[in-house]
Every structure is written in structure tokens, then in C-alpha cells.
Tab-separated table of C-alpha atoms in Angstrom:
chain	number	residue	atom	x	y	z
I	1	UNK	CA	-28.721	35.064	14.318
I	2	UNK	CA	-25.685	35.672	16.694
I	3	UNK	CA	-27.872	34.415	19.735
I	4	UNK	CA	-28.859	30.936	17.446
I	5	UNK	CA	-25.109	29.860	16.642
I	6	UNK	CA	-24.049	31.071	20.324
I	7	UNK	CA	-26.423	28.572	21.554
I	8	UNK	CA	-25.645	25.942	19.440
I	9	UNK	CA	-21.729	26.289	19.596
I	10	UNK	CA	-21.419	24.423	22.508
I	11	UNK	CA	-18.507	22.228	24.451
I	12	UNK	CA	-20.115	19.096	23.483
I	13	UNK	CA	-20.496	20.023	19.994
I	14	UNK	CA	-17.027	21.668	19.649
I	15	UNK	CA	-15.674	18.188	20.646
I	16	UNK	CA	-18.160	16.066	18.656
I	17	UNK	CA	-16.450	18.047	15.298
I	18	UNK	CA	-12.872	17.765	16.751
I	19	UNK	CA	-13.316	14.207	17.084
I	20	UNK	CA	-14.571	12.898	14.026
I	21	UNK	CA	-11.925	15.078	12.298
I	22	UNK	CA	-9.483	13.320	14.386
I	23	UNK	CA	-11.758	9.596	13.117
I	24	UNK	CA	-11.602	10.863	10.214
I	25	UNK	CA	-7.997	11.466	9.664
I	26	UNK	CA	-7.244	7.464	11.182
I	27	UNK	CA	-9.652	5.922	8.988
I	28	UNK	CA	-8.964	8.323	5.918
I	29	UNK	CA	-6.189	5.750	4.288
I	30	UNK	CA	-8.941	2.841	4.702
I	31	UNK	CA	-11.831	4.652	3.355
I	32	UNK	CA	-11.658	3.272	0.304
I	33	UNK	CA	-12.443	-0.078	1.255
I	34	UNK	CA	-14.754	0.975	3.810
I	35	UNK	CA	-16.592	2.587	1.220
I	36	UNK	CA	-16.366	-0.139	-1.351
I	37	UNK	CA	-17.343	-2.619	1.888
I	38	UNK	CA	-20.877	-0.902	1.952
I	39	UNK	CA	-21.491	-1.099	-1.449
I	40	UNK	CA	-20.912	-4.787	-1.821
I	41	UNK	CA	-22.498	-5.502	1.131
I	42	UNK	CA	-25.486	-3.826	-0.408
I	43	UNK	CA	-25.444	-6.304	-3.590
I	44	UNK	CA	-24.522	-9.417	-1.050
I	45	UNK	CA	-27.200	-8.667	1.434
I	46	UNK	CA	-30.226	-10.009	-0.359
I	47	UNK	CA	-28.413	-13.322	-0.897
I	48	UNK	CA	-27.559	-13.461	2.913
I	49	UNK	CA	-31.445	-12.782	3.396
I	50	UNK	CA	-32.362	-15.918	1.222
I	51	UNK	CA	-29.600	-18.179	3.069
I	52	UNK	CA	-30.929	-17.236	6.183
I	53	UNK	CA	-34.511	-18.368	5.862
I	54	UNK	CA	-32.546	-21.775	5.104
I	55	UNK	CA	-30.236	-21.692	8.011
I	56	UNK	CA	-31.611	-19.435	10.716
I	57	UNK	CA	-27.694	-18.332	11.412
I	58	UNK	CA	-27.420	-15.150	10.391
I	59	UNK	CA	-23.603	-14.737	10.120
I	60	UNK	CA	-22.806	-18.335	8.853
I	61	UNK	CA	-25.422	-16.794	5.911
I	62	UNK	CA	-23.355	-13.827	5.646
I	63	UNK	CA	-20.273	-15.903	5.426
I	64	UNK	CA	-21.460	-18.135	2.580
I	65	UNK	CA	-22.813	-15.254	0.653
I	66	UNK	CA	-19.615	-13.751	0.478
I	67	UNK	CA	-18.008	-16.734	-0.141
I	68	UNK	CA	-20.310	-17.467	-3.020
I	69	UNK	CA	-19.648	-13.813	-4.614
I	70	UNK	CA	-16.134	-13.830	-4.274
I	71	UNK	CA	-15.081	-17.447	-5.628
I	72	UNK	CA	-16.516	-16.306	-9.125
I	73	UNK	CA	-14.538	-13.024	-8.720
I	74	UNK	CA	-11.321	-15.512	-7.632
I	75	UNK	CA	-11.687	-17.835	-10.497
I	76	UNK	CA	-11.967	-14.829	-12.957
I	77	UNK	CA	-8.985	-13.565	-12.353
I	78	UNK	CA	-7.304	-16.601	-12.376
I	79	UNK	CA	-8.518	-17.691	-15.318
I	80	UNK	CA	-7.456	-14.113	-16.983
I	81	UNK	CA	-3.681	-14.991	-15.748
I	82	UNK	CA	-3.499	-18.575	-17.283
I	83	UNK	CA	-4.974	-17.268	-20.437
I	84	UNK	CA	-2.497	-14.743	-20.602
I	85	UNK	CA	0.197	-16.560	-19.253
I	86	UNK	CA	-0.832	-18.877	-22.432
I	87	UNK	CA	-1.003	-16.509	-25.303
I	88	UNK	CA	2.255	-15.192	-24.029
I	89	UNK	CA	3.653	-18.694	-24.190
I	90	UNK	CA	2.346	-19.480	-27.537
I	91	UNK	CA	3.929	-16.007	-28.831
I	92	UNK	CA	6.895	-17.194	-27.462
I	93	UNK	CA	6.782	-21.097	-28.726
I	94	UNK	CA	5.887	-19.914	-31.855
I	95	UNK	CA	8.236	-17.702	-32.809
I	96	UNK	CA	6.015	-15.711	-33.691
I	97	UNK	CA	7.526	-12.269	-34.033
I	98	UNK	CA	8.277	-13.695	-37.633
I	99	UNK	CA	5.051	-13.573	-37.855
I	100	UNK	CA	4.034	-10.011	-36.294
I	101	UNK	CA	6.718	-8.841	-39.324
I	102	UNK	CA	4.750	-10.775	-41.488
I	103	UNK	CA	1.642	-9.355	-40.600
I	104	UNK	CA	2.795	-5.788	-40.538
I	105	UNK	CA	4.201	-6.183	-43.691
I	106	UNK	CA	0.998	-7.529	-45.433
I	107	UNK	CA	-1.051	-4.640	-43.493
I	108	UNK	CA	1.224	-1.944	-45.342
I	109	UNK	CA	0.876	-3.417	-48.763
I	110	UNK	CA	-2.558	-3.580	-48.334
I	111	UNK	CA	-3.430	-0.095	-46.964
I	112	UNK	CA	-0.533	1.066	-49.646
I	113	UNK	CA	1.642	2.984	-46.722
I	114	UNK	CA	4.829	4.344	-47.535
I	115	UNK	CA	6.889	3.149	-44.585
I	116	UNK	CA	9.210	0.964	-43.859
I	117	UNK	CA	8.061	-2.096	-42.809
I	118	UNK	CA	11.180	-3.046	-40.797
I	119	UNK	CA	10.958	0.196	-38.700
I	120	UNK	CA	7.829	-0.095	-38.112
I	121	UNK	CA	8.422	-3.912	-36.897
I	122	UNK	CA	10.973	-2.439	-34.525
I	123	UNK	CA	8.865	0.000	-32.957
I	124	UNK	CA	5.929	-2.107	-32.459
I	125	UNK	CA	8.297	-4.939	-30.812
I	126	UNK	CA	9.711	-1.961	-28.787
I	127	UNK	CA	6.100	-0.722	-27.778
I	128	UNK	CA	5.428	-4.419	-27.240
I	129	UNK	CA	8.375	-4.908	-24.728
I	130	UNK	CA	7.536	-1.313	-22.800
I	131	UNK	CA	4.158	-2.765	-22.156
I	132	UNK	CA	5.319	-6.233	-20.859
I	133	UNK	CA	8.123	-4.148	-18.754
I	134	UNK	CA	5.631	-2.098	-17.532
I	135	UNK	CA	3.070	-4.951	-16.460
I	136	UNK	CA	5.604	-6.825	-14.388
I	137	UNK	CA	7.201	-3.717	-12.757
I	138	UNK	CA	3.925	-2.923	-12.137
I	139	UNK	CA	3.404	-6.559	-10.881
I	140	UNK	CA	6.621	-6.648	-8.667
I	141	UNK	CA	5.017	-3.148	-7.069
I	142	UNK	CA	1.989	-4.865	-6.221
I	143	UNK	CA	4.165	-7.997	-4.485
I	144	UNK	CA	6.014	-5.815	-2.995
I	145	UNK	CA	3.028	-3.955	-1.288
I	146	UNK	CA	1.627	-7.167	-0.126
I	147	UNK	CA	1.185	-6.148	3.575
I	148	UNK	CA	-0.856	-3.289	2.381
I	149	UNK	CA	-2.810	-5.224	0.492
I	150	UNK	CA	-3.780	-7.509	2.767
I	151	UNK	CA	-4.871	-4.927	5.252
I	152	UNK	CA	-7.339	-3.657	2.457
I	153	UNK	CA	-8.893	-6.984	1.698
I	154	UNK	CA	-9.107	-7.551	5.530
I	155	UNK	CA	-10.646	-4.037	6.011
I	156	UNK	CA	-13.408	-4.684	2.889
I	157	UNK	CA	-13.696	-8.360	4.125
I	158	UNK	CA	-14.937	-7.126	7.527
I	159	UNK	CA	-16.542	-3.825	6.353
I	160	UNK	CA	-18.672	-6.062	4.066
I	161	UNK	CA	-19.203	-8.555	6.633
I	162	UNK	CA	-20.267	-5.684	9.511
I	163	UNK	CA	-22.168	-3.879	6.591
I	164	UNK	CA	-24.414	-6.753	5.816
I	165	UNK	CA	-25.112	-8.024	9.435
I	166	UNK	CA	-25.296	-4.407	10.734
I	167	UNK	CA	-26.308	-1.859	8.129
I	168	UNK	CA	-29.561	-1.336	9.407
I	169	UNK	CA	-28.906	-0.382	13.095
I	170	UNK	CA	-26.006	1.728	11.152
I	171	UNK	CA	-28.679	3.650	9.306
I	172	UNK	CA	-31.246	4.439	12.015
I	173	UNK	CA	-28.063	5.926	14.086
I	174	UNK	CA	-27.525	8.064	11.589
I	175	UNK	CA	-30.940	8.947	11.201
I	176	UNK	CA	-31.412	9.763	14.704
I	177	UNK	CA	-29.368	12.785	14.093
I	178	UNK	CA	-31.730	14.125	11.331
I	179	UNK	CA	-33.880	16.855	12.351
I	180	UNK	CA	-37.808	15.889	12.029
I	181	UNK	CA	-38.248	18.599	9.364
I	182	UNK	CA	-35.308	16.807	6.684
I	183	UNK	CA	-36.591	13.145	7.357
I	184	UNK	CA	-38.173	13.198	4.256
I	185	UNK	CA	-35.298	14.503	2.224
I	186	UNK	CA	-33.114	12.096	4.134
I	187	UNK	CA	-35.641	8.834	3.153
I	188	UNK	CA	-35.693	9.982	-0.124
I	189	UNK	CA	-31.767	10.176	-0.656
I	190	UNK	CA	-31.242	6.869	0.626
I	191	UNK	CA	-33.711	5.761	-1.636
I	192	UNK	CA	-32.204	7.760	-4.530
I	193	UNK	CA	-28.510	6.120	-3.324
I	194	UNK	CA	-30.274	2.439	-3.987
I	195	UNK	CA	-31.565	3.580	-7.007
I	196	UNK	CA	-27.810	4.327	-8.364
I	197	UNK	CA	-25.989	1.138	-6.861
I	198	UNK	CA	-28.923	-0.930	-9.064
I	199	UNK	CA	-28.582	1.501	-12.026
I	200	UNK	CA	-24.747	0.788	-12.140
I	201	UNK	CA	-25.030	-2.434	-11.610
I	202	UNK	CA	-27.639	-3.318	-13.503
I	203	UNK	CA	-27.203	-1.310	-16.490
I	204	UNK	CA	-23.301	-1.435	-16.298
I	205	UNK	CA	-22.020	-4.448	-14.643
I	206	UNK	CA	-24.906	-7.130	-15.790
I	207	UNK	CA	-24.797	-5.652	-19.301
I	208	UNK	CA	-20.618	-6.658	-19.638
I	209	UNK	CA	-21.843	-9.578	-18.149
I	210	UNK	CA	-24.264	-10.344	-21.141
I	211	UNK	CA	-22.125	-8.892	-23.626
I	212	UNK	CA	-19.095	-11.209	-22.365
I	213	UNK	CA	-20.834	-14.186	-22.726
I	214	UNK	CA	-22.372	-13.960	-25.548
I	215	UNK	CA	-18.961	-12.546	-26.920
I	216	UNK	CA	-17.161	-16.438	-25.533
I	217	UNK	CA	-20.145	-18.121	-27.716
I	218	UNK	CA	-19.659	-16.218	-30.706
I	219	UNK	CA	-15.972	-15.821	-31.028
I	220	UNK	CA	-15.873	-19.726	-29.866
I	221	UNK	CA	-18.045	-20.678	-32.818
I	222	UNK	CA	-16.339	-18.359	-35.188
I	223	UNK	CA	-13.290	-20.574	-34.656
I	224	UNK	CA	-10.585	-17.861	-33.069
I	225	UNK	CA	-8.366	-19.232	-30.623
I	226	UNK	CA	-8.697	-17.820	-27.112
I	227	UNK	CA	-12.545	-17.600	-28.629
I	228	UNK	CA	-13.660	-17.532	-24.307
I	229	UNK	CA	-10.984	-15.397	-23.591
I	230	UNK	CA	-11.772	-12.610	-26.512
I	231	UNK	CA	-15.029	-12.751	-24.741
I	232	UNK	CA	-13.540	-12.402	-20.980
I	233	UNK	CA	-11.831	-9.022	-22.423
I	234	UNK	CA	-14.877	-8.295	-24.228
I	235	UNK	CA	-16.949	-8.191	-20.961
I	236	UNK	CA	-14.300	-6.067	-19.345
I	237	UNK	CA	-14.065	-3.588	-21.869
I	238	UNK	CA	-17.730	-3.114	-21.912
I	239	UNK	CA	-17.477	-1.865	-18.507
I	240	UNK	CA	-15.436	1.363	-19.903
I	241	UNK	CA	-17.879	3.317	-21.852
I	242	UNK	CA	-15.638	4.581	-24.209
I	243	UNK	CA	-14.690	1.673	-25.300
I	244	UNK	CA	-17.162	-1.346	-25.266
I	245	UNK	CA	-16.816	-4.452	-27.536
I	246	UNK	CA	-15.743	-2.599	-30.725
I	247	UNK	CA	-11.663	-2.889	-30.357
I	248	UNK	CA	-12.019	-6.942	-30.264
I	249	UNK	CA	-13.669	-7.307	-33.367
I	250	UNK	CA	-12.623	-4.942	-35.444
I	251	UNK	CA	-9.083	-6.215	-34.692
I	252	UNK	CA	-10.488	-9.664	-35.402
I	253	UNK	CA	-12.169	-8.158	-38.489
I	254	UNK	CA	-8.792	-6.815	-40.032
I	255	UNK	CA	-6.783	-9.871	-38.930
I	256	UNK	CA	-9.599	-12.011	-41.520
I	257	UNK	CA	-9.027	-9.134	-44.455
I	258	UNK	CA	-5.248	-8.864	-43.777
I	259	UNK	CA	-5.357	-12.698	-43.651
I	260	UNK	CA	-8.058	-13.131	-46.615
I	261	UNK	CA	-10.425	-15.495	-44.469
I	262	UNK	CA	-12.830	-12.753	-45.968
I	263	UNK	CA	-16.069	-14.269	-45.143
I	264	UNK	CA	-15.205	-15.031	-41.396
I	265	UNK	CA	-14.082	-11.184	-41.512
I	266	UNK	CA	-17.764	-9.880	-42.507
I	267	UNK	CA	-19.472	-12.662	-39.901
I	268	UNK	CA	-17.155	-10.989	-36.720
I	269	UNK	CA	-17.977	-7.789	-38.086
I	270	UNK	CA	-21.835	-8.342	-38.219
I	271	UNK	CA	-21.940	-10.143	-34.675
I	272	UNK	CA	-19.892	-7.208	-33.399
I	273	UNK	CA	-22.255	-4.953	-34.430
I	274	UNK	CA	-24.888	-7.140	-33.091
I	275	UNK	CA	-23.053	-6.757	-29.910
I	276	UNK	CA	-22.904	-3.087	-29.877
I	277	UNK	CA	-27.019	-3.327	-30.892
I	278	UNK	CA	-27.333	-5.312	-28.055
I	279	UNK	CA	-25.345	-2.953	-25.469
I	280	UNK	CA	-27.205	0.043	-26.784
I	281	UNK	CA	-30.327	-1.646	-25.731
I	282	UNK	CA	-29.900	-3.475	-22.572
I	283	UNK	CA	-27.663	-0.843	-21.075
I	284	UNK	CA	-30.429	2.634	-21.141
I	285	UNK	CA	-32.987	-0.038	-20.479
I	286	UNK	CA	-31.526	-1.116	-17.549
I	287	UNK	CA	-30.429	2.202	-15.978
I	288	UNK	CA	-32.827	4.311	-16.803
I	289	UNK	CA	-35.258	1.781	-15.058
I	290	UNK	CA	-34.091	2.897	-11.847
I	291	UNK	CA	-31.892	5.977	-11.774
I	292	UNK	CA	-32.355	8.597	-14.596
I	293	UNK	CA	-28.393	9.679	-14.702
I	294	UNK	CA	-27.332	11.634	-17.593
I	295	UNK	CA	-24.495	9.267	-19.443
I	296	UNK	CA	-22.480	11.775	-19.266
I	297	UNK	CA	-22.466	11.996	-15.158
I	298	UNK	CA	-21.362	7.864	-15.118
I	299	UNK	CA	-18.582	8.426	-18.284
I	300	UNK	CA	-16.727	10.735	-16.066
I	301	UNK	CA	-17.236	8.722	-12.887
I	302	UNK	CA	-15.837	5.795	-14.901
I	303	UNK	CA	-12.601	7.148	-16.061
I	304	UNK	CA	-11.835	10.153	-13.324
I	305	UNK	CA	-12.805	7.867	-10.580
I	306	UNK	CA	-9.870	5.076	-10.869
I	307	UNK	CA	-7.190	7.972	-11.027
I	308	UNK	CA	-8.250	8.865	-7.687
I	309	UNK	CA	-9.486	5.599	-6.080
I	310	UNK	CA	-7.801	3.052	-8.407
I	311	UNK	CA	-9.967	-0.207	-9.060
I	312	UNK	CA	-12.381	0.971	-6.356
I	313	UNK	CA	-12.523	3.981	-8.414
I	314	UNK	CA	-14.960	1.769	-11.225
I	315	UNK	CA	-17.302	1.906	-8.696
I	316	UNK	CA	-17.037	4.485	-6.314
I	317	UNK	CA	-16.685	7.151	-9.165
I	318	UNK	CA	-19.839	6.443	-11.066
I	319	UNK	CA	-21.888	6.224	-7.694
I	320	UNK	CA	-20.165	9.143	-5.892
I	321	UNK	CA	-21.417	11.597	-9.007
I	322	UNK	CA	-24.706	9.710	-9.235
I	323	UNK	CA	-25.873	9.970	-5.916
I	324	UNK	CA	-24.055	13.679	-5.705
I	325	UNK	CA	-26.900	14.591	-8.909
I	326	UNK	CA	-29.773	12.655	-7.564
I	327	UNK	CA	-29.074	14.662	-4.079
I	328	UNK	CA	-29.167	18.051	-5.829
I	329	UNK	CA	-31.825	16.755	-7.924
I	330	UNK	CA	-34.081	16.263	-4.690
I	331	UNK	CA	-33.134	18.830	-2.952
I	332	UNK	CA	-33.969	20.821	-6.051
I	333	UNK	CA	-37.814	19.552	-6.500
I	334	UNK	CA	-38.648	19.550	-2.583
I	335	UNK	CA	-36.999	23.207	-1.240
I	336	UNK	CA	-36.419	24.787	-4.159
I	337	UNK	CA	-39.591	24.310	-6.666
I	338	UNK	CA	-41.239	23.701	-3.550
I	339	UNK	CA	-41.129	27.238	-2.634
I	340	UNK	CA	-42.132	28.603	-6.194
């Protein structure tokens, strides 16, 4: 065994190691995004594909396929910022912290709770202005970082770019490193690493999708104001398992009671369970179709991953455990029962 690692220890390998640590350390702050590039540039490469066989240009097609994934993504979150930037307006119009008393007020008589409805009023306006503090402290940060963040979106604008156009050659390097013996087990993991970028964004991302539009048509025609908007946050929030649509329409549902527009209260609360029915179904169907993950696996890659990668951390999370159990999964059935 001595002889085996003497022989390969060599010079060239020695400074193979020392100098993708030192690669690694440079690109280490970036990774992120680099990481995040390849996975988009998975979902946008089919679309290139399609453009191409119009245009025959291959990075013109590139180009437009980005462009026509990230205007939707651009008007989103614009849209999300005017519709706050209105509620917050109305609030403020309104006058209606009168009417947050009000309400608080009418919520304690009705769920007969001793407390005093003034300091409770207090405390909720106090919670109320810690939260808006936070949010534009937290806004001024992100101004503030600008620089940075333009370096990311360059970085994930190329990487995706580079990813799409190049991937392939990208992959066979990589693979001409594998000894003949693990080509199999290599194939088959970047088959199983498909399998969980289209079973989280199939069974994740498309399901909020669903569930947020069918959450604008319902809260629309139910007569709320903001009805597209409930649904926005309703799509968003079905992206965080533990949560899902529940919090909008049960706080819709005890605005109607608290309010006594009873009969509007038991439609949102039927159509909110309809939207739960409908998660619970489209969302196993989906996954499971192409990556058998426990739940449990993508929960914890959905809330430990943004605490370590922030945003990116939605997706990179989820996929980073997924692919880390379908890898151990295969290299369970072919070396280990293999041998049995």
C-alpha cells in the first residue's frame, strides 16, 4: 500500500491539489453565484435549444433566453414593491391605525381576552414599526452594498451565460478524469443531479406557481383588495414548506368573522383548503415523478440553506442535500448491495 500512494504522490499531482486550493480560495466568495449560474443555466438551456433551431446563432439564443427568464423575474419584483409601496400608502392615507385599534379591540371582545386593548394596540404598533425599521435598514444595507451586488449579478449573468453555451465540453473535462471503472457511477449521478433540479422545480417552484395564481383568481373574485397581490404572497409562501397558503386565508378568514362578512369568511376558508388539497397533490406528484427525496431532506434544505447562502440558499440548499442522498443512495445499491 506504501509503494501505491508513493507512486501516485507525485510533483505534478502535489501541485495540481495546491492549485485548485489556491482556485479555490479566489473563487470561494463567488461560488455562490457560480453555483446558482449552473443551475439556471440548466432550466434556461432547453429554451436556448428551441431558439436556436429558429436562429442558427447560438449565443444571440442564449441571450434571448435569458432575457426572456429574467424580465418575468424583473417585473415580479417590481410589481411586489408598488404593491407594497401601496398598501403602505393606503395605511397611511387612511389613518388607519384607528382602525388596527378598532380591530384589536373587536378581536378581544370576541375571543373574551382579558387584556387591555390599548396595550396591546401599543405593542402591535411597536412590533409594526420594528418591522418597517428593520426592512429599510435592511434596505439601506443592500444600497449600500451595491458594488457587491453588481459583481454577483455579473458573475451569475456570465456563469449562466458560459454554463448554457459551454456546459457540455465542461462535463466531458470533468469526466475525462474519471477512472473507467466509476464511469458508471459518475453517469448515473449526473443523472440523479437532473433528476433533483426537475424535482425542485417541478414539484416546488411550478406548484407556488399554480397555487399563486389560482390564489390572484380566487381572492380577486372574493372581492379583497390587493386580491392579485394576496395571491403574489401566496405563491411565495408556498415555496417555504412550513408554511404554504394557510397564513393568507386564515387571516382573511378571521378578518370576515371579526368583521361579520360571515359567509365570505366560510368561502376563503373552503378555497383555502382547496388550495392546501391542491398543494398536497400536485407537489408529491410532481417530485416524486423524478427524484424520490424524503420531504424531510428538502424541509431542511429550504430553511438551513438561506442562513448559509441567503436567497441562493432556496435553491442551493434543497439541491445540495438532494443530490448529497441520491449520491449515497447510488453508491449504496451499486458497491455496497452490489457486493452482498
Amino acid at each position: 500500500m506504501e509503494i501505491d500512494i508513493k507512486k501516485h504522490l507525485t510533483f505534478p499531482v502535489f501541485l495540481i491539489c495546491f492549485l485548485l486550493i489556491i482556485s479555490l480560495i479566489f473563487i470561494f466568495p463567488a461560488l455562490k453565484m457560480i453555483v446558482l449560474g449552473a443551475i439556471l443555466a440548466y432550466l434556461i438551456k432547453p429554451i436556448a435549444f428551441k431558439i436556436q433551431s429558429k436562429l442558427k446563432y447560438s449565443s444571440v439564443s442564449i441571450i434571448i433566453a435569458m432575457i426572456t427568464v429574467i424580465i418575468p423575474l424583473i417585473v415580479l419584483v417590481g410589481y411586489i414593491s408598488y404593491e407594497l409601496y401601496s398598501v403602505v400608502s393606503t395605511i397611511i392615507t387612511s389613518g388607519s391605525i384607528l382602525d388596527i385599534n378598532q380591530f384589536i379591540s373587536q378581536c378581544i371582545n370576541y375571543l373574551h381576552i382579558n387584556v387591555n386593548p390599548n396595550e396591546l394596540s401599543q405593542s402591535v404598533t411597536s412590533s409594526f414599526e420594528t418591522i418597517i425599521s428593520y426592512v429599510m435598514n435592511y434596505s439601506v444595507s443592500i444600497v449600500s452594498k451595491f458594488a457587491n451586488l453588481s459583481l454577483d449579478l455579473f458573475i451569475l449573468v456570465c456563469s449562466v451565460f458560459y454554463f448554457v453555451r459551454d456546459g457540455d465540453k465542461c462535463l466531458k473535462f470533468i469526466k475525462s478524469f474519471i477512472p473507467d471503472d466509476s464511469i458508471n457511477f459518475f453517469d448515473k449521478t449526473i443523472e440523479d443531479i437532473k433528476n433533483v433540479l426537475r424535482s425542485i422545480f417541478y414539484g416546488h417552484f411550478l406548484t407556488a406557481i399554480i397555487i399563486g395564481i389560482f390564489g390572484c383568481i380566487g381572492y380577486s373574485i372574493l372581492g379583497y383588495p390587493f386580491g392579485a397581490f394576496l395571491g403574489v404572497l401566496t405563491g411565495i409562501l408556498q415555496l417555504i414548506p412550513i408554511f404554504g397558503p394557510w397564513p393568507i386565508y386564515w387571516t382573511l378568514f378571521f378578518i370576515d368573522v371579526i368583521s361579520g362578512n360571515y359567509p365570505r369568511a366560510v368561502v376563503v376558508l373552503l378555497f383555502g383548503f382547496f388550495l392546501s388539497g391542491v398543494d398536497m397533490y400536485i407537489r408529491p406528484a410532481l417530485s416524486s415523478h423524478y427524484a424520490d427525496i424524503h420531504p424531510l431532506i428538502l424541509l431542511v434544505g429550504f430553511l438551513a440553506g438561506p442562513l448559509v447562502y441567503g436567497i441562493v440558499g432556496f435553491i442551493a440548499g434543497p439541491l445540495i442535500l438532494g443530490i448529497t442522498y441520491t449520491v449515497l443512495d447510488s453508491y449504496r445499491k451499486e458497491y455496497l448491495m452490489g457486493d452482498e
